[in-house]
């Protein structure tokens, strides 16, 4: 096992040999525990309309410069059929948070229709924010079996600093939603952002121990990538106390976090986050080599992709699926071994 002290020391370490050893150790644990394969989730970004106002996020409600879109049912189904034809095994439907019943009912009906593709062949993950337990249940019954909801940071004070104090953004509410997802029976995925303003390696060590403690079978963690049209960028530009690590440092920290998590909880699914690719063209391959086993290729129709800017990721528009030497589990759901054991 690895202690909190060791985790912090490794997060602070700048010695390339020690860092490579850490990645090798994690890759080896992954190979022995869950095998060599990487599983795919075709990512469908259904809409960038959001009721939340997270200070770091480009699609926050208050960003008037963000042009809003919502895919039609037909567009979502075309994406899902594409994922099926390409043998991706699973899709993720992700979007801004909307809790009105027009939206939640529409998702339920879409789930039924996606389930009919290939007679239930596609695994479905949702990532649509905080919803009532009833809505989570409806969606589960309609065929979604995995749900992604990041805690963003396990530190309640830091959570408060990166979210507005308007009564709609609460750490406790986020935890409650995660508990609801688990008790309904979802494979619940969570995760954090890495390299945030005010965040230090003690916070990150606490994040890792929190994610282990909460026993999530899937984790997606990625670097913070500033977006120009957000309040957090304005704050960090004017307040020297709110500085954050460089691109190279955030990349290094993110890869270390993946390796440390793999060592702490060997049999979970860990995503090579899309945000990594915004920092380095080979970001996701690096993440796989550091211990990740899930990749979410974006299959949103290309006309819409430019509007789904959670962070500044112009480089991503050219993305292709180059996963280097990784062996891909085509046509498989790739559920978390950890969840199946539980
Ligand atoms: N940088 C990195 N990740 C971000 N997200 C939102 N905005 C940013 C950003 N500026 C992440 C959050 C959210 C997920 C969908 O995208 O962690 O949970």
Short mmCIF file of C-alpha atoms and ligand atoms in Angstrom, two decimals:
data_model
loop_
_atom_site.label_atom_id
_atom_site.label_comp_id
_atom_site.label_asym_id
_atom_site.label_seq_id
_atom_site.Cartn_x
_atom_site.Cartn_y
_atom_site.Cartn_z
CA UNK A 1 0.00 0.00 0.00
CA UNK A 2 0.98 3.59 -0.38
CA UNK A 3 0.71 6.17 2.40
CA UNK A 4 -0.57 9.74 2.22
CA UNK A 5 2.98 10.94 2.88
CA UNK A 6 4.35 8.89 -0.04
CA UNK A 7 1.57 10.17 -2.30
CA UNK A 8 2.41 13.78 -1.50
CA UNK A 9 6.15 13.16 -1.96
CA UNK A 10 5.54 11.59 -5.37
CA UNK A 11 3.22 14.43 -6.42
CA UNK A 12 5.97 16.90 -5.47
CA UNK A 13 8.79 14.88 -7.04
CA UNK A 14 10.48 16.33 -10.16
CA UNK A 15 12.91 13.45 -10.78
CA UNK A 16 12.07 12.00 -14.23
CA UNK A 17 13.35 8.55 -13.31
CA UNK A 18 11.20 8.27 -10.22
CA UNK A 19 8.22 9.53 -12.23
CA UNK A 20 8.81 6.95 -15.01
CA UNK A 21 9.08 4.23 -12.37
CA UNK A 22 5.75 5.32 -10.94
CA UNK A 23 4.07 5.10 -14.38
CA UNK A 24 5.66 1.71 -15.06
CA UNK A 25 4.50 0.38 -11.70
CA UNK A 26 0.93 1.52 -12.41
CA UNK A 27 0.93 0.14 -15.98
CA UNK A 28 2.16 -3.17 -14.62
CA UNK A 29 -0.60 -3.28 -11.98
CA UNK A 30 -3.19 -2.52 -14.67
CA UNK A 31 -1.86 -5.29 -16.91
CA UNK A 32 -1.91 -7.86 -14.09
CA UNK A 33 -5.28 -6.81 -12.66
CA UNK A 34 -7.51 -5.93 -15.60
CA UNK A 35 -5.42 -6.94 -18.61
CA UNK A 36 -4.01 -5.05 -21.57
CA UNK A 37 -7.18 -3.74 -23.20
CA UNK A 38 -8.41 -0.18 -23.54
CA UNK A 39 -12.20 0.22 -23.85
CA UNK A 40 -13.92 2.97 -25.80
CA UNK A 41 -16.94 5.15 -25.06
CA UNK A 42 -18.21 7.23 -27.97
CA UNK A 43 -18.85 10.68 -26.50
CA UNK A 44 -22.03 12.44 -27.65
CA UNK A 45 -22.21 16.04 -26.43
CA UNK A 46 -25.98 16.44 -26.57
CA UNK A 47 -26.27 20.11 -25.59
CA UNK A 48 -24.29 22.97 -24.08
CA UNK A 49 -27.29 24.56 -22.39
CA UNK A 50 -26.62 24.56 -18.64
CA UNK A 51 -28.40 25.82 -15.53
CA UNK A 52 -25.17 25.90 -13.54
CA UNK A 53 -22.62 28.69 -13.37
CA UNK A 54 -19.36 26.94 -12.42
CA UNK A 55 -16.65 29.60 -12.42
CA UNK A 56 -14.20 27.55 -14.51
CA UNK A 57 -16.52 26.22 -17.21
CA UNK A 58 -16.95 27.65 -20.70
CA UNK A 59 -20.57 26.51 -21.03
CA UNK A 60 -21.66 28.07 -17.72
CA UNK A 61 -25.03 29.76 -17.84
CA UNK A 62 -23.54 33.24 -17.46
CA UNK A 63 -21.28 32.96 -20.50
CA UNK A 64 -23.17 35.09 -23.00
CA UNK A 65 -20.41 34.54 -25.59
CA UNK A 66 -21.24 30.84 -25.74
CA UNK A 67 -23.54 29.97 -28.64
CA UNK A 68 -26.02 27.35 -27.46
CA UNK A 69 -27.10 24.21 -29.31
CA UNK A 70 -28.99 21.00 -28.67
CA UNK A 71 -28.74 17.94 -30.90
CA UNK A 72 -31.99 16.58 -32.31
CA UNK A 73 -33.10 13.04 -31.44
CA UNK A 74 -32.17 11.97 -34.94
CA UNK A 75 -28.68 13.40 -34.59
CA UNK A 76 -28.13 11.60 -31.27
CA UNK A 77 -29.38 8.33 -32.74
CA UNK A 78 -27.15 8.72 -35.78
CA UNK A 79 -24.16 9.17 -33.46
CA UNK A 80 -25.15 6.09 -31.46
CA UNK A 81 -25.53 4.02 -34.64
CA UNK A 82 -22.13 5.24 -35.73
CA UNK A 83 -20.67 4.09 -32.39
CA UNK A 84 -22.32 0.69 -32.85
CA UNK A 85 -21.06 0.33 -36.41
CA UNK A 86 -17.54 1.30 -35.31
CA UNK A 87 -17.78 -1.32 -32.50
CA UNK A 88 -17.17 1.21 -29.74
CA UNK A 89 -19.19 -0.94 -27.33
CA UNK A 90 -20.56 2.03 -25.37
CA UNK A 91 -21.67 5.61 -25.68
CA UNK A 92 -21.59 8.48 -23.19
CA UNK A 93 -24.31 11.10 -23.43
CA UNK A 94 -22.91 14.24 -21.87
CA UNK A 95 -24.36 17.71 -21.68
CA UNK A 96 -24.98 20.77 -19.60
CA UNK A 97 -27.26 20.32 -16.59
CA UNK A 98 -30.98 20.69 -17.32
CA UNK A 99 -33.60 19.47 -14.88
CA UNK A 100 -36.82 20.52 -16.62
CA UNK A 101 -39.13 17.65 -17.45
CA UNK A 102 -39.10 18.32 -21.19
CA UNK A 103 -35.40 17.52 -21.13
CA UNK A 104 -35.43 14.66 -18.61
CA UNK A 105 -38.30 12.88 -20.40
CA UNK A 106 -36.58 13.34 -23.71
CA UNK A 107 -33.49 11.60 -22.33
CA UNK A 108 -35.65 8.70 -21.09
CA UNK A 109 -37.14 8.25 -24.54
CA UNK A 110 -33.73 8.52 -26.23
CA UNK A 111 -32.37 5.84 -23.89
CA UNK A 112 -35.12 3.45 -24.98
CA UNK A 113 -34.34 4.16 -28.61
CA UNK A 114 -30.56 3.75 -28.22
CA UNK A 115 -31.16 0.45 -26.42
CA UNK A 116 -32.94 -0.85 -29.52
CA UNK A 117 -29.81 -0.38 -31.66
CA UNK A 118 -28.28 -3.84 -32.17
CA UNK A 119 -30.76 -5.26 -29.66
CA UNK A 120 -29.18 -3.71 -26.56
CA UNK A 121 -25.63 -3.97 -27.89
CA UNK A 122 -24.50 -0.55 -26.67
CA UNK A 123 -23.58 0.21 -23.07
CA UNK A 124 -24.85 3.67 -22.08
CA UNK A 125 -23.18 6.10 -19.70
CA UNK A 126 -24.84 9.39 -18.81
CA UNK A 127 -23.13 12.59 -17.72
CA UNK A 128 -25.90 15.14 -17.26
CA UNK A 129 -25.21 16.63 -13.87
CA UNK A 130 -27.18 16.62 -10.64
CA UNK A 131 -30.72 15.31 -10.99
CA UNK A 132 -33.37 14.14 -8.55
CA UNK A 133 -33.24 10.50 -7.43
CA UNK A 134 -36.50 9.92 -9.37
CA UNK A 135 -34.95 11.11 -12.62
CA UNK A 136 -31.81 9.02 -12.04
CA UNK A 137 -34.10 6.04 -11.45
CA UNK A 138 -36.14 6.64 -14.62
CA UNK A 139 -32.98 6.85 -16.67
CA UNK A 140 -31.55 3.70 -15.05
CA UNK A 141 -34.73 1.80 -15.80
CA UNK A 142 -34.63 3.08 -19.38
CA UNK A 143 -31.22 1.48 -19.89
CA UNK A 144 -28.42 3.74 -18.64
CA UNK A 145 -26.12 1.76 -16.37
CA UNK A 146 -23.18 4.07 -15.76
CA UNK A 147 -23.16 7.73 -14.70
CA UNK A 148 -20.35 10.26 -14.53
CA UNK A 149 -20.50 13.06 -11.99
CA UNK A 150 -17.26 14.58 -10.85
CA UNK A 151 -16.88 15.92 -7.35
CA UNK A 152 -14.40 18.36 -9.01
CA UNK A 153 -12.44 18.62 -5.72
CA UNK A 154 -12.90 16.69 -2.50
CA UNK A 155 -12.12 19.80 -0.46
CA UNK A 156 -15.33 21.66 0.46
CA UNK A 157 -13.49 25.01 0.82
CA UNK A 158 -11.86 24.72 -2.59
CA UNK A 159 -15.21 23.59 -4.04
CA UNK A 160 -16.73 26.83 -2.72
CA UNK A 161 -13.97 28.89 -4.29
CA UNK A 162 -14.55 27.55 -7.80
CA UNK A 163 -18.35 27.69 -7.69
CA UNK A 164 -20.64 30.70 -7.20
CA UNK A 165 -22.22 31.22 -3.82
CA UNK A 166 -25.77 31.42 -5.16
CA UNK A 167 -27.43 28.50 -3.40
CA UNK A 168 -27.33 26.30 -6.52
CA UNK A 169 -23.80 24.96 -6.23
CA UNK A 170 -23.21 22.83 -3.19
CA UNK A 171 -20.62 20.22 -2.24
CA UNK A 172 -23.14 18.45 -0.01
CA UNK A 173 -25.71 18.28 -2.82
CA UNK A 174 -23.07 16.81 -5.14
CA UNK A 175 -22.25 14.09 -2.60
CA UNK A 176 -25.95 13.38 -2.15
CA UNK A 177 -26.39 12.96 -5.91
CA UNK A 178 -23.43 10.57 -6.02
CA UNK A 179 -24.93 8.52 -3.18
CA UNK A 180 -28.28 8.41 -5.03
CA UNK A 181 -26.55 7.10 -8.17
CA UNK A 182 -24.85 4.34 -6.20
CA UNK A 183 -27.94 3.23 -4.34
CA UNK A 184 -30.00 3.10 -7.56
CA UNK A 185 -27.44 0.67 -8.96
CA UNK A 186 -25.42 2.71 -11.41
CA UNK A 187 -21.73 2.20 -11.85
CA UNK A 188 -20.98 5.67 -10.58
CA UNK A 189 -17.93 7.48 -11.87
CA UNK A 190 -16.46 10.55 -10.29
CA UNK A 191 -13.24 12.51 -10.42
CA UNK A 192 -11.50 15.81 -9.93
CA UNK A 193 -9.76 18.59 -11.82
CA UNK A 194 -6.00 18.78 -11.42
CA UNK A 195 -3.94 21.96 -11.18
CA UNK A 196 -6.70 24.34 -10.11
CA UNK A 197 -5.93 27.74 -8.62
CA UNK A 198 -5.49 27.46 -4.81
CA UNK A 199 -5.04 23.66 -5.11
CA UNK A 200 -1.88 22.08 -3.68
CA UNK A 201 -0.52 18.54 -3.58
CA UNK A 202 -2.11 17.97 -0.17
CA UNK A 203 -5.52 18.61 -1.74
CA UNK A 204 -4.66 16.20 -4.56
CA UNK A 205 -3.56 13.49 -2.13
CA UNK A 206 -6.84 13.96 -0.27
CA UNK A 207 -8.68 13.67 -3.59
CA UNK A 208 -7.10 10.30 -4.30
CA UNK A 209 -7.87 8.98 -0.82
CA UNK A 210 -11.43 10.33 -1.07
CA UNK A 211 -12.04 8.61 -4.42
CA UNK A 212 -10.76 5.34 -2.97
CA UNK A 213 -12.79 5.75 0.22
CA UNK A 214 -15.99 6.45 -1.76
CA UNK A 215 -15.35 3.20 -3.63
CA UNK A 216 -16.19 4.55 -7.11
CA UNK A 217 -15.73 1.87 -9.78
CA UNK A 218 -14.83 4.46 -12.42
CA UNK A 219 -12.79 7.63 -12.29
CA UNK A 220 -12.11 10.43 -14.74
CA UNK A 221 -9.60 13.04 -13.66
CA UNK A 222 -8.05 15.64 -15.88
CA UNK A 223 -6.11 18.85 -15.84
CA UNK A 224 -7.75 22.20 -15.29
CA UNK A 225 -7.66 24.01 -18.66
CA UNK A 226 -8.49 27.71 -18.33
CA UNK A 227 -11.21 29.12 -20.56
CA UNK A 228 -10.87 32.79 -21.52
CA UNK A 229 -14.52 33.73 -21.02
CA UNK A 230 -14.86 32.54 -17.44
CA UNK A 231 -14.66 34.31 -14.07
CA UNK A 232 -11.91 31.95 -12.87
CA UNK A 233 -9.62 33.19 -15.65
CA UNK A 234 -10.36 36.80 -14.72
CA UNK A 235 -9.60 36.04 -11.05
CA UNK A 236 -6.35 34.22 -11.81
CA UNK A 237 -5.19 37.01 -14.13
CA UNK A 238 -5.63 39.63 -11.44
CA UNK A 239 -4.79 37.81 -8.21
CA UNK A 240 -1.23 36.48 -7.80
CA UNK A 241 -2.51 34.33 -4.94
CA UNK A 242 -4.69 32.42 -7.40
CA UNK A 243 -1.93 31.21 -9.70
CA UNK A 244 -1.93 27.64 -10.97
CA UNK A 245 0.67 25.25 -12.42
CA UNK A 246 2.06 25.57 -15.97
CA UNK A 247 0.88 23.36 -18.85
CA UNK A 248 3.87 21.03 -18.39
CA UNK A 249 3.28 20.82 -14.64
CA UNK A 250 -0.45 20.12 -15.02
CA UNK A 251 0.30 17.40 -17.55
CA UNK A 252 2.86 15.81 -15.25
CA UNK A 253 0.59 16.09 -12.21
CA UNK A 254 -2.37 14.57 -14.10
CA UNK A 255 -0.33 11.58 -15.24
CA UNK A 256 1.00 11.05 -11.71
CA UNK A 257 -2.54 11.21 -10.31
CA UNK A 258 -3.63 8.47 -12.74
CA UNK A 259 -0.70 6.24 -11.74
CA UNK A 260 -1.22 6.81 -8.02
CA UNK A 261 -4.92 6.03 -8.30
CA UNK A 262 -4.20 2.83 -10.24
CA UNK A 263 -1.83 1.77 -7.44
CA UNK A 264 -4.38 2.68 -4.74
CA UNK A 265 -7.36 0.94 -6.43
CA UNK A 266 -6.04 -1.52 -9.05
CA UNK A 267 -9.28 -2.85 -10.55
CA UNK A 268 -11.27 0.30 -11.38
CA UNK A 269 -11.85 1.91 -14.78
CA UNK A 270 -9.74 5.03 -15.17
CA UNK A 271 -10.35 7.36 -18.12
CA UNK A 272 -7.65 9.05 -20.14
CA UNK A 273 -9.45 12.39 -19.94
CA UNK A 274 -10.14 14.44 -23.03
CA UNK A 275 -8.73 17.56 -21.35
CA UNK A 276 -5.28 15.92 -21.35
CA UNK A 277 -5.30 16.12 -25.11
CA UNK A 278 -5.81 19.87 -24.86
CA UNK A 279 -2.43 20.06 -23.11
CA UNK A 280 -0.47 17.62 -25.27
CA UNK A 281 -1.27 15.95 -28.62
CA UNK A 282 -0.30 12.58 -27.15
CA UNK A 283 -1.95 13.28 -23.79
CA UNK A 284 -4.30 10.31 -23.88
CA UNK A 285 -1.63 7.82 -25.00
CA UNK A 286 0.53 9.08 -22.14
CA UNK A 287 -2.40 8.50 -19.77
CA UNK A 288 -2.82 4.91 -20.98
CA UNK A 289 0.87 4.31 -20.42
CA UNK A 290 0.46 5.77 -16.93
CA UNK A 291 -2.36 3.35 -16.02
CA UNK A 292 -5.63 4.55 -17.64
CA UNK A 293 -7.81 2.01 -19.51
CA UNK A 294 -10.75 3.99 -20.92
CA UNK A 295 -10.83 6.47 -23.81
CA UNK A 296 -13.82 8.54 -24.87
CA UNK A 297 -13.48 9.46 -28.55
CA UNK A 298 -15.69 12.40 -29.43
CA UNK A 299 -18.41 11.36 -31.91
CA UNK A 300 -20.49 14.56 -31.70
CA UNK A 301 -21.31 15.79 -35.23
CA UNK A 302 -18.39 18.02 -36.14
CA UNK A 303 -20.56 21.09 -36.85
CA UNK A 304 -21.46 21.29 -33.16
CA UNK A 305 -18.14 20.44 -31.55
CA UNK A 306 -16.84 23.96 -31.63
CA UNK A 307 -19.67 25.07 -29.34
CA UNK A 308 -19.02 22.52 -26.60
CA UNK A 309 -16.07 24.31 -25.11
CA UNK A 310 -15.80 23.44 -21.45
CA UNK A 311 -12.25 24.73 -21.73
CA UNK A 312 -10.09 26.15 -24.47
CA UNK A 313 -9.49 23.21 -26.76
CA UNK A 314 -9.20 24.50 -30.26
CA UNK A 315 -6.50 21.92 -30.91
CA UNK A 316 -9.00 19.17 -30.25
CA UNK A 317 -11.07 19.86 -33.36
CA UNK A 318 -8.51 17.95 -35.36
CA UNK A 319 -8.46 15.01 -33.02
CA UNK A 320 -8.19 11.53 -34.42
CA UNK A 321 -8.12 8.25 -32.64
CA UNK A 322 -4.44 7.47 -32.38
CA UNK A 323 -3.94 5.34 -29.29
CA UNK A 324 -0.45 4.18 -30.18
CA UNK A 325 0.20 0.55 -29.34
CA UNK A 326 -2.87 0.10 -27.12
CA UNK A 327 -5.03 -3.00 -27.65
CA UNK A 328 -8.67 -1.96 -28.00
CA UNK A 329 -11.64 -3.97 -26.68
CA UNK A 330 -13.87 -3.46 -29.73
CA UNK A 331 -17.55 -4.26 -29.31
CA UNK A 332 -17.23 -4.77 -25.54
CA UNK A 333 -18.88 -2.78 -22.77
CA UNK A 334 -15.73 -2.79 -20.67
CA UNK A 335 -17.52 -2.51 -17.34
CA UNK A 336 -15.45 -1.90 -14.23
CA UNK A 337 -14.10 -5.13 -12.71
CA UNK A 338 -14.30 -3.40 -9.35
CA UNK A 339 -18.08 -2.95 -9.72
CA UNK A 340 -18.65 -6.51 -10.90
CA UNK A 341 -16.87 -7.78 -7.80
CA UNK A 342 -18.84 -5.62 -5.38
N1 LIG B 1 -10.92 22.65 -17.33
C1 LIG B 1 -10.93 21.32 -17.15
N2 LIG B 1 -12.06 20.61 -16.98
C2 LIG B 1 -13.21 21.27 -16.99
N3 LIG B 1 -14.49 20.86 -16.84
C3 LIG B 1 -15.30 21.90 -16.95
N4 LIG B 1 -14.60 23.02 -17.17
C4 LIG B 1 -13.29 22.66 -17.19
C5 LIG B 1 -12.06 23.35 -17.36
N5 LIG B 1 -12.03 24.69 -17.54
C6 LIG B 1 -14.79 19.47 -16.52
C7 LIG B 1 -15.48 19.38 -15.15
C8 LIG B 1 -16.80 18.71 -15.48
C9 LIG B 1 -16.50 18.01 -16.77
C10 LIG B 1 -17.69 17.67 -17.59
O1 LIG B 1 -15.67 18.92 -17.46
O2 LIG B 1 -14.70 18.54 -14.31
O3 LIG B 1 -17.24 17.82 -14.49
#
